[in-house]
Short mmCIF file of N, CA and C in Angstrom, two decimals:
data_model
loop_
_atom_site.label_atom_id
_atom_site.label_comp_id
_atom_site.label_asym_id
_atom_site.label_seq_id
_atom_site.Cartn_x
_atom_site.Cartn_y
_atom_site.Cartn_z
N UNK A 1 28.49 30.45 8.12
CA UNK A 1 27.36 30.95 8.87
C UNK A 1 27.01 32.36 8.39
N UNK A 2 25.75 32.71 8.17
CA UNK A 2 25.55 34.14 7.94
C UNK A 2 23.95 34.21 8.66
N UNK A 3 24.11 35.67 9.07
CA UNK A 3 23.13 35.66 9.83
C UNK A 3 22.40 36.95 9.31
N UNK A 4 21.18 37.38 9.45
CA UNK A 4 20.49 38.39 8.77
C UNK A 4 19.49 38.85 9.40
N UNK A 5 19.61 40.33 9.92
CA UNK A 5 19.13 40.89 10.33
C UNK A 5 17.58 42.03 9.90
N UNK A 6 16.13 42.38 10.14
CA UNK A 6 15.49 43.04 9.33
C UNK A 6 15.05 44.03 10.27
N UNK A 7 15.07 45.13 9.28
CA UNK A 7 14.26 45.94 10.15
C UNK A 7 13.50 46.82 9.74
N UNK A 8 12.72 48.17 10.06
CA UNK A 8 11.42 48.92 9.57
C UNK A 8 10.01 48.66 9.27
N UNK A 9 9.73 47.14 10.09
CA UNK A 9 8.59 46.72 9.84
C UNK A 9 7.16 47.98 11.11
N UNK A 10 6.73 48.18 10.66
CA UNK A 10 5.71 48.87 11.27
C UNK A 10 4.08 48.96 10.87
N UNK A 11 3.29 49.57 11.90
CA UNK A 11 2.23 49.95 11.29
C UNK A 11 1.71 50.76 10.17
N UNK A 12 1.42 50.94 9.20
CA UNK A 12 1.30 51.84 8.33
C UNK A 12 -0.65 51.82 8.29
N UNK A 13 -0.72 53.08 7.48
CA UNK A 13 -1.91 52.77 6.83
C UNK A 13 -1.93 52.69 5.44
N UNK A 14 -3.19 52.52 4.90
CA UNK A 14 -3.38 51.47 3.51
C UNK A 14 -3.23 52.59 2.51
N UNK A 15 -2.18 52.53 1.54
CA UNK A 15 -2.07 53.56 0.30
C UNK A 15 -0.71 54.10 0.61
N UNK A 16 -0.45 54.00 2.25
CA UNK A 16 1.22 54.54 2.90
C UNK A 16 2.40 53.72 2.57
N UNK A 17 3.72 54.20 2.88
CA UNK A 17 4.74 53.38 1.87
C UNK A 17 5.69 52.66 3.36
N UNK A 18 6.22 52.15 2.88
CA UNK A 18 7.14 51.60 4.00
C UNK A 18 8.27 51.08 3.72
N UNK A 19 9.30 50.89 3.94
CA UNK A 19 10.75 50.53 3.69
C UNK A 19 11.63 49.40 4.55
N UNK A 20 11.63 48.31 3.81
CA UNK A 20 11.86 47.50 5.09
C UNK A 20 13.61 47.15 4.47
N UNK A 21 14.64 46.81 5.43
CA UNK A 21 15.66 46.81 5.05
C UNK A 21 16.57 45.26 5.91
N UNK A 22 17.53 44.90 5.19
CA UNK A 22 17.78 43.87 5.53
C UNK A 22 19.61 43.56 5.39
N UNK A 23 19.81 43.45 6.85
CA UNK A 23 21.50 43.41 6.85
C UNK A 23 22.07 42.11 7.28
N UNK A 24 23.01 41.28 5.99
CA UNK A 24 23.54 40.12 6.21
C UNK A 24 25.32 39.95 7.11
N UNK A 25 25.21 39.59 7.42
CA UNK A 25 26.40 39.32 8.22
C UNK A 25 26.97 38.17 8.27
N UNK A 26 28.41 37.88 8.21
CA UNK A 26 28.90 36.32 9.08
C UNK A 26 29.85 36.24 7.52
N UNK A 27 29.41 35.21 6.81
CA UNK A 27 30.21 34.50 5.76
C UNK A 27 29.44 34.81 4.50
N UNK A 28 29.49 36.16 4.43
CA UNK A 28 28.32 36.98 3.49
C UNK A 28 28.93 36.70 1.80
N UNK A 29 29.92 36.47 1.78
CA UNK A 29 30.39 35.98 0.57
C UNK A 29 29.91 34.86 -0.19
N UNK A 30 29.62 33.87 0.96
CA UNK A 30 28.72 32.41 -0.12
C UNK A 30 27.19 33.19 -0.62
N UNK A 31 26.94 34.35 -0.47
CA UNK A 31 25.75 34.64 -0.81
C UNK A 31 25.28 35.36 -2.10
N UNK A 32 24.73 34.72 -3.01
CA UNK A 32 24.56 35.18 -4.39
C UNK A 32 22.99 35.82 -4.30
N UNK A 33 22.07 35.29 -3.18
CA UNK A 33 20.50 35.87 -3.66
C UNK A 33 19.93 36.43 -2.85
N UNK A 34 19.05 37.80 -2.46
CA UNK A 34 18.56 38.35 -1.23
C UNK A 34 17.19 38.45 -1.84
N UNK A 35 16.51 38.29 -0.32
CA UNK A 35 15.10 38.48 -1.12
C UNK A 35 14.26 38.48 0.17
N UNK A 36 12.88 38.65 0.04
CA UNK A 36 12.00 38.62 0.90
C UNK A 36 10.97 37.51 1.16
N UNK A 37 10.64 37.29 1.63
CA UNK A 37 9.37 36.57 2.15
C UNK A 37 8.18 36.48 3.00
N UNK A 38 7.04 36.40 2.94
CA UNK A 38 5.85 36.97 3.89
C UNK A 38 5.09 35.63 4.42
N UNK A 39 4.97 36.04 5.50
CA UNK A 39 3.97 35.10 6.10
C UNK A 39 2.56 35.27 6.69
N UNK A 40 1.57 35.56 6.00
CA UNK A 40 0.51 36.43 6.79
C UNK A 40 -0.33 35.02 7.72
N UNK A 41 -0.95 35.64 9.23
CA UNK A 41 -1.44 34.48 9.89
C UNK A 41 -1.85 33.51 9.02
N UNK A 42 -2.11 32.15 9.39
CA UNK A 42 -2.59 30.70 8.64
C UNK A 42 -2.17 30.78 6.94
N UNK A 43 -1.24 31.38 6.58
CA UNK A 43 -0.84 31.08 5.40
C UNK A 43 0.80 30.43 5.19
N UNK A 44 0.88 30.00 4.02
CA UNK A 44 2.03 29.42 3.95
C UNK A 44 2.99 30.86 3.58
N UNK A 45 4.43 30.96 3.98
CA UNK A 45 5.27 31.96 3.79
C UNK A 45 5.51 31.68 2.07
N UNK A 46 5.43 32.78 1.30
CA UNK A 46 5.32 33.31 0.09
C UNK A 46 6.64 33.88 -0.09
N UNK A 47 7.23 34.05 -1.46
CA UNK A 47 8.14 35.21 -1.26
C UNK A 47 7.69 36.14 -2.65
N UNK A 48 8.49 37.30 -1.81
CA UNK A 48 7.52 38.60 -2.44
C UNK A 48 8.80 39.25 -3.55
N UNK A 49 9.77 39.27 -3.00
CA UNK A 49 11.07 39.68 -4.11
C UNK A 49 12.14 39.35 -3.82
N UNK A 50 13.31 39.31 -4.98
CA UNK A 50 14.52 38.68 -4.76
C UNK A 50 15.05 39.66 -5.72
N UNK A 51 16.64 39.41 -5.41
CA UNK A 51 17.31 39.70 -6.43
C UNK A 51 18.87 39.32 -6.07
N UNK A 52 19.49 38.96 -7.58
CA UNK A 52 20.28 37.84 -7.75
C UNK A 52 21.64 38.83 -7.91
N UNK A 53 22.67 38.74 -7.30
CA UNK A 53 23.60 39.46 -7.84
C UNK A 53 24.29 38.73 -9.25
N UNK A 54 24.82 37.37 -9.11
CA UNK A 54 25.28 36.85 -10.49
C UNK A 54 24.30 37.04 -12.07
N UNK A 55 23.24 37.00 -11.81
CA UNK A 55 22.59 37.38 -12.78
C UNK A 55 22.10 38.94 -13.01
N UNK A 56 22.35 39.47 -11.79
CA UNK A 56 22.15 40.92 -12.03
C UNK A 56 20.49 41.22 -12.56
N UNK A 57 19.47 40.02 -11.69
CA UNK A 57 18.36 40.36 -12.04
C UNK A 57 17.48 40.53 -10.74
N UNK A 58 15.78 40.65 -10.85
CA UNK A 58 15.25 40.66 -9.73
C UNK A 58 13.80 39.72 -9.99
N UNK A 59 12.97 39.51 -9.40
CA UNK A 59 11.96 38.85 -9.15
C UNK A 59 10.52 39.40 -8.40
N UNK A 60 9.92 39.24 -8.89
CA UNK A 60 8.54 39.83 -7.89
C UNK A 60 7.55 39.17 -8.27
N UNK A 61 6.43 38.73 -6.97
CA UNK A 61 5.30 38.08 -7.49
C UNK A 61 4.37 38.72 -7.52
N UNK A 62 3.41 38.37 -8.07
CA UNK A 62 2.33 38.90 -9.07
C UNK A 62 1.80 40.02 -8.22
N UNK A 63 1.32 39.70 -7.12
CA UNK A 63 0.76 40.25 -6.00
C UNK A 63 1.49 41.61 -5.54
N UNK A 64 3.03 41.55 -5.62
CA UNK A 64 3.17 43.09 -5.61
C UNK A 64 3.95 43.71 -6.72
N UNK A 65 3.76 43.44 -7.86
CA UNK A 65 4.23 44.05 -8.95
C UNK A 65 3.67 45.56 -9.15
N UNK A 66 4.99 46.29 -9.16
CA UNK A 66 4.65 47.53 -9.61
C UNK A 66 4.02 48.43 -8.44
N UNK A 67 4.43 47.61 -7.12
CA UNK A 67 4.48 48.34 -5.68
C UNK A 67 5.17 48.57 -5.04
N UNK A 68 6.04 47.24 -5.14
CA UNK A 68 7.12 46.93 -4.33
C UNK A 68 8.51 46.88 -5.30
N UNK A 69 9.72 47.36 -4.29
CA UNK A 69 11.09 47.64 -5.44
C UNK A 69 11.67 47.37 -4.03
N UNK A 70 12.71 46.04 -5.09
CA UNK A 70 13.66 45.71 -4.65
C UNK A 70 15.04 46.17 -5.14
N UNK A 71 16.02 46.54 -4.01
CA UNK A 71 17.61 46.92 -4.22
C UNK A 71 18.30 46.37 -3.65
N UNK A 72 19.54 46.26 -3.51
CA UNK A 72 20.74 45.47 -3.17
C UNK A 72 21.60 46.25 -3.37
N UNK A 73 22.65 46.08 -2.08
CA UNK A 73 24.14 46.36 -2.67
C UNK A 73 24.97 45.20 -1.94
N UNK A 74 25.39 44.63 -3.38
CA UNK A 74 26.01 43.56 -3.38
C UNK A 74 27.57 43.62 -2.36
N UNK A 75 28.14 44.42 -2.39
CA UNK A 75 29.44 44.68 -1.76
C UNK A 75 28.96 44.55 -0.32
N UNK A 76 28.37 45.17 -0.05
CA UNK A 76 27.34 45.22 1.43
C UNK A 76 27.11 44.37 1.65
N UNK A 77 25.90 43.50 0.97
CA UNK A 77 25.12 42.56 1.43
C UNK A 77 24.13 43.31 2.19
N UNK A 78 23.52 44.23 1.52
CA UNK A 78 22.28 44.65 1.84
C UNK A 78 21.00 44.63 1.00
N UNK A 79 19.83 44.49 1.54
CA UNK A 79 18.59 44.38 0.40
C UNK A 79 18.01 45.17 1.10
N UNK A 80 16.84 45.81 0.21
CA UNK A 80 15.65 47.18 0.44
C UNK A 80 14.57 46.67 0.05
N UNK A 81 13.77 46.90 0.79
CA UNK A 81 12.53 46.37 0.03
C UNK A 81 11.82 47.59 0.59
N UNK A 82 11.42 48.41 -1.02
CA UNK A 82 10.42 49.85 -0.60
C UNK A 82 8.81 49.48 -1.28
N UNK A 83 8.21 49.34 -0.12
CA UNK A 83 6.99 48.89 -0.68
C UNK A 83 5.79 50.36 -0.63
N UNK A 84 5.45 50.20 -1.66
CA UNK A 84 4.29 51.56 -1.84
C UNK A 84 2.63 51.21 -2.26
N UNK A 85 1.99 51.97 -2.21
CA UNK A 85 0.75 51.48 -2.10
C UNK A 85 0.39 50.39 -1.32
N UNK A 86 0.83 50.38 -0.60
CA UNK A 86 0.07 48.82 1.11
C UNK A 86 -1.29 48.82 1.26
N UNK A 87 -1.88 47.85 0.88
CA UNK A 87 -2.64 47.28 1.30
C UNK A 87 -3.22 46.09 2.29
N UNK A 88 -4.34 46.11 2.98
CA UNK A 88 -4.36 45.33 4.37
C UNK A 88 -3.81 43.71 3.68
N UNK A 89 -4.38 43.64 2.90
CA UNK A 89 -3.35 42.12 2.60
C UNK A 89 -2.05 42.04 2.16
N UNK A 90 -1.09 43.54 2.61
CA UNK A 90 0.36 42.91 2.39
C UNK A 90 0.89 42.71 3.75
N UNK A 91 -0.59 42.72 4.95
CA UNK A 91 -0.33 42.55 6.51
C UNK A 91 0.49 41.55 6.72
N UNK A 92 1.89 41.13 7.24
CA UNK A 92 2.57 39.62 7.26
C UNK A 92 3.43 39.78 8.06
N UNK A 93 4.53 38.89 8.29
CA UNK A 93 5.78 39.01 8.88
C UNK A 93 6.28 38.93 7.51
N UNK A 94 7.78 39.93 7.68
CA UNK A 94 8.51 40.05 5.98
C UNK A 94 9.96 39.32 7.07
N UNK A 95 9.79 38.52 5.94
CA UNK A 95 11.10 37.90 6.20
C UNK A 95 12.43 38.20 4.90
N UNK A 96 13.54 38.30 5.67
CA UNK A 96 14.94 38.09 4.56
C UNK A 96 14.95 37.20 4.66
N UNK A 97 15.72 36.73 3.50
CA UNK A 97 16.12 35.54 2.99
C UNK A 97 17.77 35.61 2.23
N UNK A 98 18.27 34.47 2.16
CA UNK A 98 19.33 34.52 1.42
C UNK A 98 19.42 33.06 0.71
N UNK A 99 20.54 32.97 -0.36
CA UNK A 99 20.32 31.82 -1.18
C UNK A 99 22.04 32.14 -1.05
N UNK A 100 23.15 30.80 -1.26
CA UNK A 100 24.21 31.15 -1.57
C UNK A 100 24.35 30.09 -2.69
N UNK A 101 25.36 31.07 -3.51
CA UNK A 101 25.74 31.27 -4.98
C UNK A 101 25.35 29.22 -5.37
N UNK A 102 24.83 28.95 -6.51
CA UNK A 102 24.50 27.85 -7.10
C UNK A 102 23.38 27.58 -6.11
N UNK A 103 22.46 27.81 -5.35
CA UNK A 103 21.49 26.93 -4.56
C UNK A 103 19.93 27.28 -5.09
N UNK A 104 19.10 26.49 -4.74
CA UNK A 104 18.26 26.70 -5.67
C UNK A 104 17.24 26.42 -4.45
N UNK A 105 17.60 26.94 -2.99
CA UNK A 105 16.51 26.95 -1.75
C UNK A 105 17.30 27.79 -1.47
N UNK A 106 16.28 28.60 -0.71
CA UNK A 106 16.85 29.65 0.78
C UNK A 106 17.38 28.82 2.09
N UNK A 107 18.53 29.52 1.74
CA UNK A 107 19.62 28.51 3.41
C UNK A 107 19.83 29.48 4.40
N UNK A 108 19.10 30.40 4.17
CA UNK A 108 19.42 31.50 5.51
C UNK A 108 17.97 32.39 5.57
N UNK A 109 17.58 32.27 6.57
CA UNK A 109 16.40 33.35 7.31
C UNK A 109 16.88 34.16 7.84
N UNK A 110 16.16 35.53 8.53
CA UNK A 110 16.24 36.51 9.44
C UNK A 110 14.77 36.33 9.99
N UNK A 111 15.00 36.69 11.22
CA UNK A 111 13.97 36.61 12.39
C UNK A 111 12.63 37.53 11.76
N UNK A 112 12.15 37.91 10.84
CA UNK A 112 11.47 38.35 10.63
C UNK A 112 10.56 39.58 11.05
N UNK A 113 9.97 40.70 10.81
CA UNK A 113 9.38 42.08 10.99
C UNK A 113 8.36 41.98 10.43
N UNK A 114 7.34 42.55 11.87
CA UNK A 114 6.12 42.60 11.36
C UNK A 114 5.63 44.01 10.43
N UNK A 115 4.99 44.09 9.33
CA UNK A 115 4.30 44.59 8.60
C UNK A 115 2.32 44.48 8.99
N UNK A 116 1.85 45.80 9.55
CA UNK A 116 0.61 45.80 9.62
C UNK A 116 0.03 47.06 8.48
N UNK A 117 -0.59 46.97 8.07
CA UNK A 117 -1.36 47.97 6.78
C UNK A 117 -2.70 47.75 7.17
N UNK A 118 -3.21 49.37 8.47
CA UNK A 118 -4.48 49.60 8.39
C UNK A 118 -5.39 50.29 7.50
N UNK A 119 -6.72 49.54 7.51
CA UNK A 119 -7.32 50.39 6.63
C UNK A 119 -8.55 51.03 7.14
#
């Protein structure tokens, strides 16, 4: 069981930075992948970044490249997600995510934090 906690989701305004952070707990060891995911109203949940400890790499989609930076500390089981330049469409719920080691779906959510970016 691992369970994952998020937090720092807030209002911001558009061009402002925000830091959203994400703490795993329980049986944090089956866990090889942390990452994020967004759900903005009537859309399907997206994910926005990951990063893999066995491969020692990271992931980002197109949409926030070169805004958003993802970190980890693997010993922890913590992920960062520092997002800069926000814009009203990175408005969503940010969800954690986790993947454990060989899986190739997310087997663990966190209750998710809202993200609003006024403009």
């Amino acid at each position: 069981q691992v369970q994952l906690v998020e937090s720092g989701g807030r209002l911001v305004q558009a061009g402002g930075s925000l830091r959203l952070s994400c703490a795993a707990s329980g049986w944090t060891f089956s866990i090889d992948t942390m990452g994020w995911f967004r759900q903005a109203p009537g859309k399907e949940r997206k994910l926005v970044a990951s990063i893999t400890g066995s491969r020692n790499s990271t992931y980002y989609a197109d949409s926030v490249k070169g805004r958003f930076s993802i970190s980890g500390d693997n010993a922890k089981y913590m992920v960062t997600l520092q997002m800069n330049s926000l814009r009203s469409e990175d408005t969503a719920i940010y969800y954690c995510a986790a993947a454990r080691v060989g899986s190739r779906e997310t087997d663990y959510w966190g209750q998710g934090t809202q993200v609003t970016v006024s403009s």
